[in-house]
Amino acid sequence: MTRDSVERGETSSSSLDDRVTPTAEAGWEMPHPLETATAKPATPDIRWRDLPNKDQLFILALCRLSEPLSNVCLLPYIFYLVRSVLPSSDEDGNATAGNNSAARISEYSGVLVAAFPLAQCVISLPWGRLSDKHGRRYSILGGLLISVIANVGFGLSRSFGALLFWRILAGLANGNVSIMRTVTAEVVRERKYQTKAFLLLPLVFNSGMVLSLALGGCLAEPVVNLPTLFGPHGLFNSSGNPEGVVWALEYPYALPALLNAFLLGSSLLLAVLGLRETLPGKEERIDWGLRIGAAIRGLAMRVWNRGSTSHKYEAMEDSEEEAAFLNDSQSQSRLEKTEPAIGTTAEEPTKVPFRGIWTRRVVSALISFGLLPLHNSAFMHIFPVYLSSPPADNTEATFFAFSGGLGLRSATIGIWLSVFGIGGILLQLFIYPRLQRRIGTRGVFRIALFLFPVTYTAAPYLSLLAGDHAARWVFLGFVVCAQIMARTMAIPSTVILLTEAAPARTVLGTVHGAGNMLASLARAVGPAVGGYVFALGVDEGVVGLVWWIYLVGVALCALAWSYLTEERLG
């Protein structure tokens, strides 16, 4: 995983310079060549319940839901959302909203999808630098608050311009995703725990994607998808409107976004009350939110102890202030227990100059970090649009020249992607850690990189399986399963490799901020370019154009780059 401790007192400065560039601070574990030569006793498997600071990881996991809920929720219904707000002109010049072609919808939906990561790209590095100077806690809280507001605005928007504005604002709010990865590294610093800990945020991201896709697909157009609740005779149709609940008819795509806002508001409240500062040198900073949270926990513990009949002793009558102080002190001590025990000192953390951060290893890891979303984000946009596009007559199709989609509804798309997303979560929980121990992070990453081009090559041939028969659903399951499996293995691997590349703990926020900025730029370029090429292929009658030219091409570049980079310092 990240690094074995370097015994600073026993290592000469010359040998240290050979291993760590440009500098390293005490307590930040760095790899060294003796690791493979030194015999180590077998260590037992680390279970999830063994992780330190589980309360902080839990709150951090809830905060991590912000990006998938804000970004992915619209994918199952984006085809129908854009079609509903995008007027077009018919041959007589009359403005209509129902004759938009799949190609035009793809172009505009690509812009809408790309706006979120493009905003992330612009703000990610400033978020990281801000957190390195002023702390992680406030950066995370501010992003969550803006995400709540942006989701409400997006759900109530009825024009493409308004949708675009709120998407951009949500992207700016979620530029702090890299800070959450940094906090994970600062909360869990021991090597033996980090494989599990670094799986947590990708695991939560995948869980959030599953939840978001399901909510987006099933809650969009609730009058149609949930008639028992919002239909003409639905439970919530108190006005007796013959067409269904009035606000659901006026804002058919508001419900998923409003539910997202509620969930993120709950995460924000827990973070205000319990998420501690982890920036080196500012770990002891306590604000009013943490004091209130400590008082609530202390009061809850006292009520619990009073109601317990198993205790044969009386608890000390501490004041609330003392209880809060003790709770804060105990929480702080738990964070300190994860500090590496070898080679640590009480000195002020060493500061790495900005230019010294960008070592060869960091730059190599950043490129790998950016190539993955360049094709994965394009797939996440193109695939739902492709599935929603109406089928075509391919009786005269050739091996490469055919067109049309599957014509699936948003609810069906959301359920399909969610069900296989659950499979990705199980893979991440039970298979990835074992694979990572056997073949290493780089080995798992390359397996994923081999799966991507195979999946992208096969996907467009779904268009040739017309009709509602078993072969089409089995083939669809293969495509979705293979892509999710590859994505599930690739995302945590890139995070681990980027974290390992950081030259010091004090610059993790900047390194992950740069990674998030590059990945966000890739997530903006991917859907925009992919949507354009998809539209071009639809117009030319070659729906596989974007799959074979763009997606396969980028995936092969990522695979080739993985063989040009080194996993560890020599």
C-alpha atoms as one frame of an Amber mdcrd trajectory, in Angstrom:
protein
   0.000   0.000   0.000   1.201   3.469   0.792   4.561   3.246   2.556   6.802
   1.453   5.020   8.310   3.666   7.687  11.808   4.976   7.124  13.964   5.106
  10.206  15.227   8.625   9.859  17.836   8.314  12.595  19.513   5.315  10.998
  19.460   6.462   7.386  22.067   8.745   5.926  20.976  11.812   4.030  22.488
  10.573   0.786  20.650   7.260   0.858  17.442   8.998   1.815  17.738  11.340
  -1.159  18.035   8.313  -3.418  14.772   6.951  -2.101  12.583   9.971  -1.543
  12.291  12.949  -3.828  12.295  15.773  -2.951  11.854  15.490   0.791  10.018
  13.534   3.419   8.696  14.395   6.801   8.955  12.369   9.963   6.120   9.946
  10.336   5.267   9.726   6.615   5.908   6.170   5.529   8.068   5.863   2.436
   8.973   2.702   0.449  12.517   1.414   0.445  14.337  -1.419  -1.293  14.788
  -3.508   1.847  11.086  -4.265   1.965  11.249  -7.232  -0.370  14.473  -8.558
   1.075  13.379  -8.541   4.686  11.441 -11.563   5.833   8.139 -10.615   7.451
   5.938 -12.792   9.570   2.551 -13.551   8.082  -0.057 -11.082   9.253  -3.725
 -11.945   9.702  -6.303 -10.514   7.322  -7.521  -7.080   8.314 -11.283  -6.969
   8.778 -13.438  -3.889   8.325 -14.144  -3.783  12.054 -10.393  -3.650  12.740
  -9.995  -0.241  11.102  -9.097   2.620  13.467 -11.198   5.788  13.779 -14.311
   4.106  12.431 -16.504   7.038  13.475 -14.483   9.417  11.312 -14.457   6.995
   8.379 -18.223   6.583   8.679 -18.864  10.335   8.537 -16.367  10.687   5.695
 -18.155   7.924   3.786 -21.468   9.754   4.076 -19.822  12.948   2.838 -18.423
  11.025  -0.142 -21.973  10.360  -1.321 -22.163  13.970  -2.469 -20.499  13.387
  -5.842 -22.384  10.279  -7.055 -25.728  11.637  -5.867 -25.154  15.042  -7.464
 -23.519  13.804 -10.651 -24.847  10.357 -11.581 -28.503  10.597 -10.597 -29.616
  12.127 -13.902 -28.003   9.512 -16.164 -30.942   7.052 -16.369 -33.347   9.804
 -17.433 -31.024  12.317 -19.108 -32.319  11.424 -22.583 -35.892  12.248 -21.578
 -34.897  15.260 -19.440 -33.025  16.935 -22.290 -35.787  16.092 -24.746 -38.332
  17.742 -22.445 -36.457  21.053 -22.085 -34.817  21.297 -25.494 -37.077  22.919
 -28.091 -36.427  22.214 -31.742 -37.781  23.403 -35.048 -39.680  21.259 -37.480
 -39.582  21.640 -41.223 -42.145  24.485 -41.095 -40.061  26.429 -38.567 -42.435
  25.842 -35.648 -40.839  25.298 -32.248 -41.622  21.905 -30.812 -40.301  19.786
 -28.009 -40.974  16.329 -29.325 -39.073  15.950 -32.580 -35.513  16.085 -31.291
 -33.356  13.376 -32.819 -31.208  11.058 -30.736 -28.116  12.693 -32.249 -29.119
  16.202 -31.139 -30.147  15.033 -27.696 -26.804  13.268 -27.363 -24.908  16.468
 -28.126 -26.783  18.573 -25.579 -26.795  15.882 -22.925 -23.031  15.595 -23.406
 -22.685  19.295 -22.600 -24.882  18.890 -19.515 -22.903  15.901 -18.262 -19.557
  17.565 -18.995 -20.429  20.765 -17.103 -20.145  19.066 -13.702 -16.610  17.662
 -14.039 -15.425  20.751 -15.908 -16.378  22.865 -12.918 -14.628  20.318 -10.693
 -11.518  20.651 -12.811 -11.417  24.430 -12.418 -11.804  24.350  -8.638 -10.083
  21.108  -7.553  -6.532  22.397  -7.133  -7.660  25.551  -5.269  -9.749  23.306
  -2.987  -6.671  21.191  -2.288  -4.394  24.160  -1.595  -7.051  25.735   0.618
  -7.355  22.558   2.654  -3.564  22.296   3.012  -3.462  25.819   4.468  -6.677
  26.149   6.459  -7.856  22.615   7.137  -9.875  19.764   5.672 -13.031  20.105
   7.771 -14.308  23.465   6.542 -13.584  22.584   2.922 -15.733  19.464   3.167
 -18.555  21.219   5.021 -18.677  24.092   2.526 -18.854  21.730  -0.422 -21.723
  19.769   1.122 -23.750  22.912   1.801 -23.430  24.119  -1.785 -24.302  20.626
  -3.070 -27.583  20.681  -1.163 -28.533  24.036  -2.696 -27.490  22.955  -6.207
 -29.582  19.771  -6.087 -32.712  21.683  -5.087 -32.154  24.202  -7.885 -31.521
  21.486 -10.477 -34.703  19.631  -9.599 -36.855  22.750  -9.973 -35.289  23.906
 -13.268 -37.355  23.905 -16.447 -34.896  25.184 -19.046 -31.606  23.912 -20.389
 -29.802  27.073 -19.271 -30.986  26.673 -15.674 -30.041  22.992 -15.656 -26.581
  23.893 -16.917 -26.116  26.581 -14.232 -27.001  24.264 -11.353 -24.826  21.487
 -12.789 -21.873  23.868 -12.843 -22.542  24.955  -9.250 -22.760  21.316  -8.127
 -19.451  20.623  -9.853 -17.800  23.543  -8.059 -19.116  22.196  -4.749 -17.750
  18.723  -5.400 -14.273  19.855  -6.314 -13.327  18.866  -2.768 -13.532  15.105
  -3.426  -9.746  14.894  -3.339  -9.773  16.289   0.204 -11.805  13.301   1.359
  -9.172  10.953  -0.050  -6.546  12.979   1.793  -8.466  12.739   5.063  -8.617
   8.961   4.652  -4.822   8.832   4.410  -4.480  11.081   7.472  -6.992   9.195
   9.598  -5.553   5.746   8.779  -1.759   5.951   8.574  -0.664   2.402   9.329
   0.175   0.363   6.251  -1.633  -2.764   7.393  -4.976  -0.950   7.505  -4.676
   1.121   4.368  -5.754  -1.437   1.761  -9.117  -1.635   3.483  -9.277   2.085
   4.227  -8.546   3.140   0.654 -11.258   0.790  -0.582 -13.796   2.630   1.551
 -14.311   5.763  -0.549 -14.509   3.909  -3.906 -16.854   1.446  -2.193 -19.048
   4.302  -0.997 -18.821   5.894  -4.443 -20.041   2.670  -6.057 -22.782   2.337
  -3.433 -23.782   5.929  -4.073 -23.856   5.260  -7.806 -26.092   2.229  -7.291
 -28.408   4.237  -5.054 -28.346   7.244  -7.346 -29.012   5.284 -10.530 -31.888
   3.425  -8.893 -33.396   6.622  -7.494 -32.913   8.496 -10.734 -34.489   5.779
 -12.845 -37.434   5.010 -10.562 -38.269   8.477  -9.187 -38.060  10.395 -12.470
 -41.524  10.954 -13.933 -43.174   9.645 -10.747 -46.669   9.866 -12.223 -45.633
   7.233 -14.781 -43.145   5.170 -12.749 -44.924   5.341  -9.365 -48.641   5.581
 -10.207 -49.768   4.147  -6.863 -48.233   7.165  -5.135 -48.386   9.983  -7.701
 -50.870   8.791 -10.332 -54.536   9.807 -10.815 -55.577   7.553  -7.932 -52.271
   7.798  -6.086 -51.823   8.120  -2.362 -50.322  11.620  -2.611 -52.893  12.968
  -5.076 -54.883  14.751  -2.383 -56.250  17.330  -4.841 -57.896  14.621  -6.948
 -56.316  15.865 -10.172 -57.369  13.440 -12.944 -53.827  13.336 -14.379 -51.928
  12.851 -11.107 -50.083  14.918  -8.507 -49.874  18.476  -9.830 -46.289  19.327
  -8.812 -45.047  15.954 -10.100 -46.583  16.751 -13.489 -45.104  20.254 -13.505
 -41.654  19.115 -12.344 -41.416  15.498 -13.515 -37.663  15.232 -12.805 -37.572
  17.071  -9.453 -38.096  14.151  -7.072 -34.666  12.463  -7.498 -32.824  15.767
  -6.994 -34.906  16.765  -3.960 -34.268  13.410  -2.322 -30.546  13.865  -3.033
 -30.677  17.237  -1.280 -32.300  15.646   1.779 -29.692  12.867   1.987 -26.797
  15.294   1.588 -28.330  17.618   4.179 -28.309  14.738   6.657 -24.649  14.037
   5.861 -23.846  17.724   6.338 -25.443  17.739   9.784 -23.433  14.698  10.915
 -20.224  16.210   9.521 -20.807  19.491  11.367 -21.248  17.608  14.636 -18.573
  14.944  14.284 -15.996  15.326  11.493 -12.646  16.260  13.060  -9.794  18.248
  11.567  -6.883  16.108  10.282  -4.506  18.676   8.789  -1.067  18.126  10.404
  -0.537  20.779  13.062  -4.239  21.613  13.384  -5.624  18.292  14.624  -6.567
  19.789  17.998  -8.734  22.557  16.534 -12.263  22.363  17.948 -15.169  24.576
  16.815 -18.729  25.064  17.987 -20.060  22.213  15.837 -17.709  19.675  17.384
 -18.490  20.978  20.876 -22.210  20.524  20.280 -21.601  17.073  18.841 -19.453
  16.103  21.840 -22.156  17.352  24.226 -24.819  15.330  22.383 -22.674  12.185
  22.519 -21.943  12.747  26.188 -25.635  13.231  26.968 -26.549  10.115  24.972
 -23.955   8.060  26.850 -25.251   9.257  30.208 -28.837   8.397  29.259 -27.664
   4.997  28.018 -25.755   4.298  31.211 -28.684   5.326  33.411 -31.027   3.037
  31.509 -28.700   0.042  31.715 -29.558  -2.535  34.365 -26.413  -4.600  33.896
 -24.068  -2.128  35.578 -23.237  -2.836  39.213 -21.650   0.554  39.793 -22.619
   4.186  39.648 -21.225   6.452  36.985 -19.378   9.574  38.090 -21.478  12.723
  37.928 -19.438  14.689  35.456 -20.626  17.991  34.121 -21.504  18.315  30.452
 -18.412  20.427  29.926 -16.214  17.725  31.434 -17.945  15.041  29.400 -17.379
  17.024  26.213 -13.749  17.594  27.101 -13.171  13.926  27.848 -14.883  12.910
  24.642 -12.772  15.303  22.611  -9.607  14.091  24.296 -10.461  10.434  23.704
 -11.282  11.095  20.054  -8.000  12.913  19.628  -6.068  10.086  21.237  -7.669
   7.610  18.863  -6.448   9.618  15.916  -2.951   9.748  17.384  -2.793   5.969
  17.800  -2.626   5.502  14.048   0.660   7.404  13.810   3.566   5.209  12.660
   5.582   4.172  15.685   8.986   3.974  13.993  10.963   7.003  13.035   8.490
   9.567  14.319   9.410  12.721  16.106   7.593  15.627  17.650   9.118  18.098
  15.202   7.082  20.412  13.001   6.117  18.637   9.726   8.518  19.324   6.871
   7.049  21.546   4.157   7.629  20.565   0.533   7.908  23.480  -1.940   5.226
  23.574  -4.606   7.638  22.806  -7.459   9.120  19.934  -5.464   5.776  18.119
  -5.346   5.746  17.182  -9.019   8.194  14.307  -9.099   8.368  11.847 -11.986
   6.422   9.331  -9.932   3.659  11.806  -9.121   3.313  12.907 -12.756   3.140
   9.277 -13.958   0.455   8.453 -11.410  -1.486  11.590 -12.350  -1.589  10.599
 -16.025  -2.954   7.157 -15.153  -5.407   8.840 -12.814  -6.670  11.028 -15.678
  -6.827   8.450 -18.476  -9.328   6.255 -16.612 -12.189   8.806 -16.443 -11.455
   9.948 -19.999 -13.170   6.804 -21.278 -15.160   5.691 -18.218 -17.087   8.969
 -17.953 -17.829   8.878 -21.681 -19.261   5.377 -21.251 -21.385   6.517 -18.289
 -22.938   9.202 -20.499 -23.159   7.384 -23.828 -24.504   4.060 -22.578 -27.798
   5.362 -21.050 -28.379   7.555 -24.114 -27.695   4.548 -26.355 -30.078   2.365
 -24.334 -32.792   5.062 -24.496 -32.463   5.669 -28.236 -35.218   4.133 -30.357
 -34.312   0.902 -32.183 -33.694   0.895 -35.928 -34.281  -1.516 -38.792 -30.959
  -3.316 -39.281 -32.073  -5.890 -41.841 -29.385  -4.664 -44.268 -26.719  -4.102
 -41.625 -23.088  -5.046 -42.176 -20.530  -6.024 -39.562 -19.705  -2.355 -38.871
 -22.564  -0.357 -40.404 -25.717  -0.534 -38.269 -27.639   1.898 -36.082 -30.318
   2.288 -33.412 -30.507   1.723 -29.681 -32.673  -0.413 -27.427 -35.522   2.005
 -26.639 -35.521   1.280 -22.890 -37.344   3.437 -20.327 -35.475   5.335 -17.610
 -36.700   3.008 -14.844 -35.423  -0.068 -16.700 -32.033   1.555 -17.306 -31.700
   2.614 -13.673 -32.582  -0.842 -12.367 -30.169  -2.612 -14.730 -27.249  -0.373
 -13.859 -28.061  -0.556 -10.152 -28.343  -4.331  -9.975 -24.959  -4.847 -11.579
 -23.577  -2.016  -9.489 -24.378  -4.116  -6.434 -22.249  -6.840  -7.988 -19.428
  -4.311  -8.254 -19.761  -3.544  -4.555 -19.502  -7.233  -3.661 -16.468  -7.523
  -5.908 -14.864  -4.584  -4.150 -15.625  -6.015  -0.723 -14.546  -9.617  -1.162
 -12.482 -10.053  -4.333 -10.407  -6.891  -4.746  -8.519  -7.146  -1.405  -7.526
 -10.756  -2.124  -6.433  -9.928  -5.683  -4.490  -6.934  -4.446  -2.596  -9.059
  -1.937  -1.793 -11.706  -4.563  -0.774  -9.675  -7.594  -0.380  -6.146  -6.237
  -2.118  -2.882  -7.029  -0.551  -2.595 -10.470  -1.576  -6.153 -11.370  -5.225
  -5.558 -10.459  -5.152  -2.291 -12.357  -3.921  -4.005 -15.520  -6.617  -6.674
 -15.371  -9.163  -3.873 -15.376  -7.400  -2.128 -18.243  -7.599  -5.308 -20.338
 -11.340  -5.632 -19.680 -12.256  -2.131 -20.858 -11.430  -2.440 -24.594 -13.051
  -5.867 -24.820 -16.263  -4.500 -23.322 -16.320  -1.400 -25.521 -15.739  -3.440
 -28.679 -18.704  -5.710 -27.956 -21.251  -3.168 -26.631 -22.697  -1.680 -29.878
 -23.637  -5.103 -31.232 -26.621  -4.965 -28.876 -28.301  -3.030 -31.688 -28.350
  -6.175 -33.836 -30.256  -8.156 -31.199 -33.673  -6.714 -31.959 -36.752  -7.827
 -30.052 -37.458  -8.690 -26.461 -35.714 -12.070 -26.275 -33.264 -13.665 -23.871
 -30.133 -13.219 -26.002 -30.377  -9.423 -25.856 -30.717  -9.338 -22.060 -27.893
 -11.822 -21.544 -25.584  -9.810 -23.806 -26.624  -6.583 -22.087 -25.806  -8.193
 -18.748 -22.353  -9.185 -20.008 -21.553  -5.639 -21.158 -22.752  -3.967 -17.970
 -21.118  -6.547 -15.696 -17.747  -6.416 -17.460 -17.588  -2.621 -17.435 -18.591
  -2.338 -13.782 -16.105  -5.056 -12.829 -13.289  -3.233 -14.611 -14.297   0.115
 -13.116 -14.520  -1.345  -9.620 -10.967  -2.670  -9.802  -9.481   0.359 -11.550
 -10.769   3.237  -9.408  -9.278   2.202  -6.023  -6.055   1.158  -7.751  -5.510
   4.620  -9.222  -6.224   6.233  -5.850  -3.729   3.955  -4.109  -1.025   4.549
  -6.711  -1.494   8.312  -6.544  -1.348   8.311  -2.745   1.840   6.240  -2.807
   3.426   8.740  -5.166   3.046  11.746  -2.827   6.466  12.830  -1.489   5.131
  13.863   1.943   1.973  13.722   4.013   1.678  17.514   4.161   1.129  17.755
   0.383  -1.450  14.976   0.026  -4.192  17.571  -0.375  -2.338  19.239  -3.231
  -1.473  15.937  -4.954  -5.027  14.640  -4.730  -6.321  18.080  -5.713  -4.216
  17.954  -8.869  -5.403  14.413  -9.523  -9.008  15.427  -9.058  -8.482  18.427
 -11.336  -7.027  16.246 -14.088  -9.707  13.586 -13.623 -12.423  16.240 -13.687
 -11.041  17.649 -16.926 -11.098  14.125 -18.357 -14.686  13.630 -17.140 -15.620
  16.852 -18.924 -13.831  16.060 -22.172 -15.000  12.428 -22.251 -18.790  13.001
 -22.360 -18.482  16.064 -24.620 -16.290  14.345 -27.203 -18.106  11.052 -26.780
 -21.498  12.697 -27.256 -20.299  14.432 -30.413 -18.823  11.243 -31.904 -21.935
   9.291 -30.917 -24.127  11.866 -32.713 -21.829  11.682 -35.756 -22.103   7.903
 -35.789 -25.901   8.028 -35.542 -26.080  10.445 -38.469 -23.775   8.219 -40.550
 -25.599   5.015 -39.636 -22.632   3.616 -37.672 -23.688   3.598 -34.011 -20.474
   1.768 -33.043 -18.262   4.652 -34.177 -17.857   6.153 -30.713 -17.257   2.743
 -29.166 -14.564   1.545 -31.562 -12.797   4.820 -32.334 -12.970   6.794 -29.108
 -13.607   4.443 -26.169 -11.423   1.568 -27.354  -8.684   3.981 -28.426  -8.460
   5.743 -25.055  -8.680   2.445 -23.143  -5.754   1.031 -25.140  -3.728   4.184
 -24.432  -4.355   3.737 -20.714  -3.260   0.103 -20.924  -0.058   1.013 -22.758
   0.743   3.787 -20.276   0.456   1.378 -17.347   3.445  -0.541 -18.729   5.484
   2.624 -19.026   5.117   3.642 -15.392   6.704   2.106 -12.315   4.704   1.059
  -9.292   7.406   1.723  -6.693  10.615   3.702  -6.380  13.728   1.684  -7.032
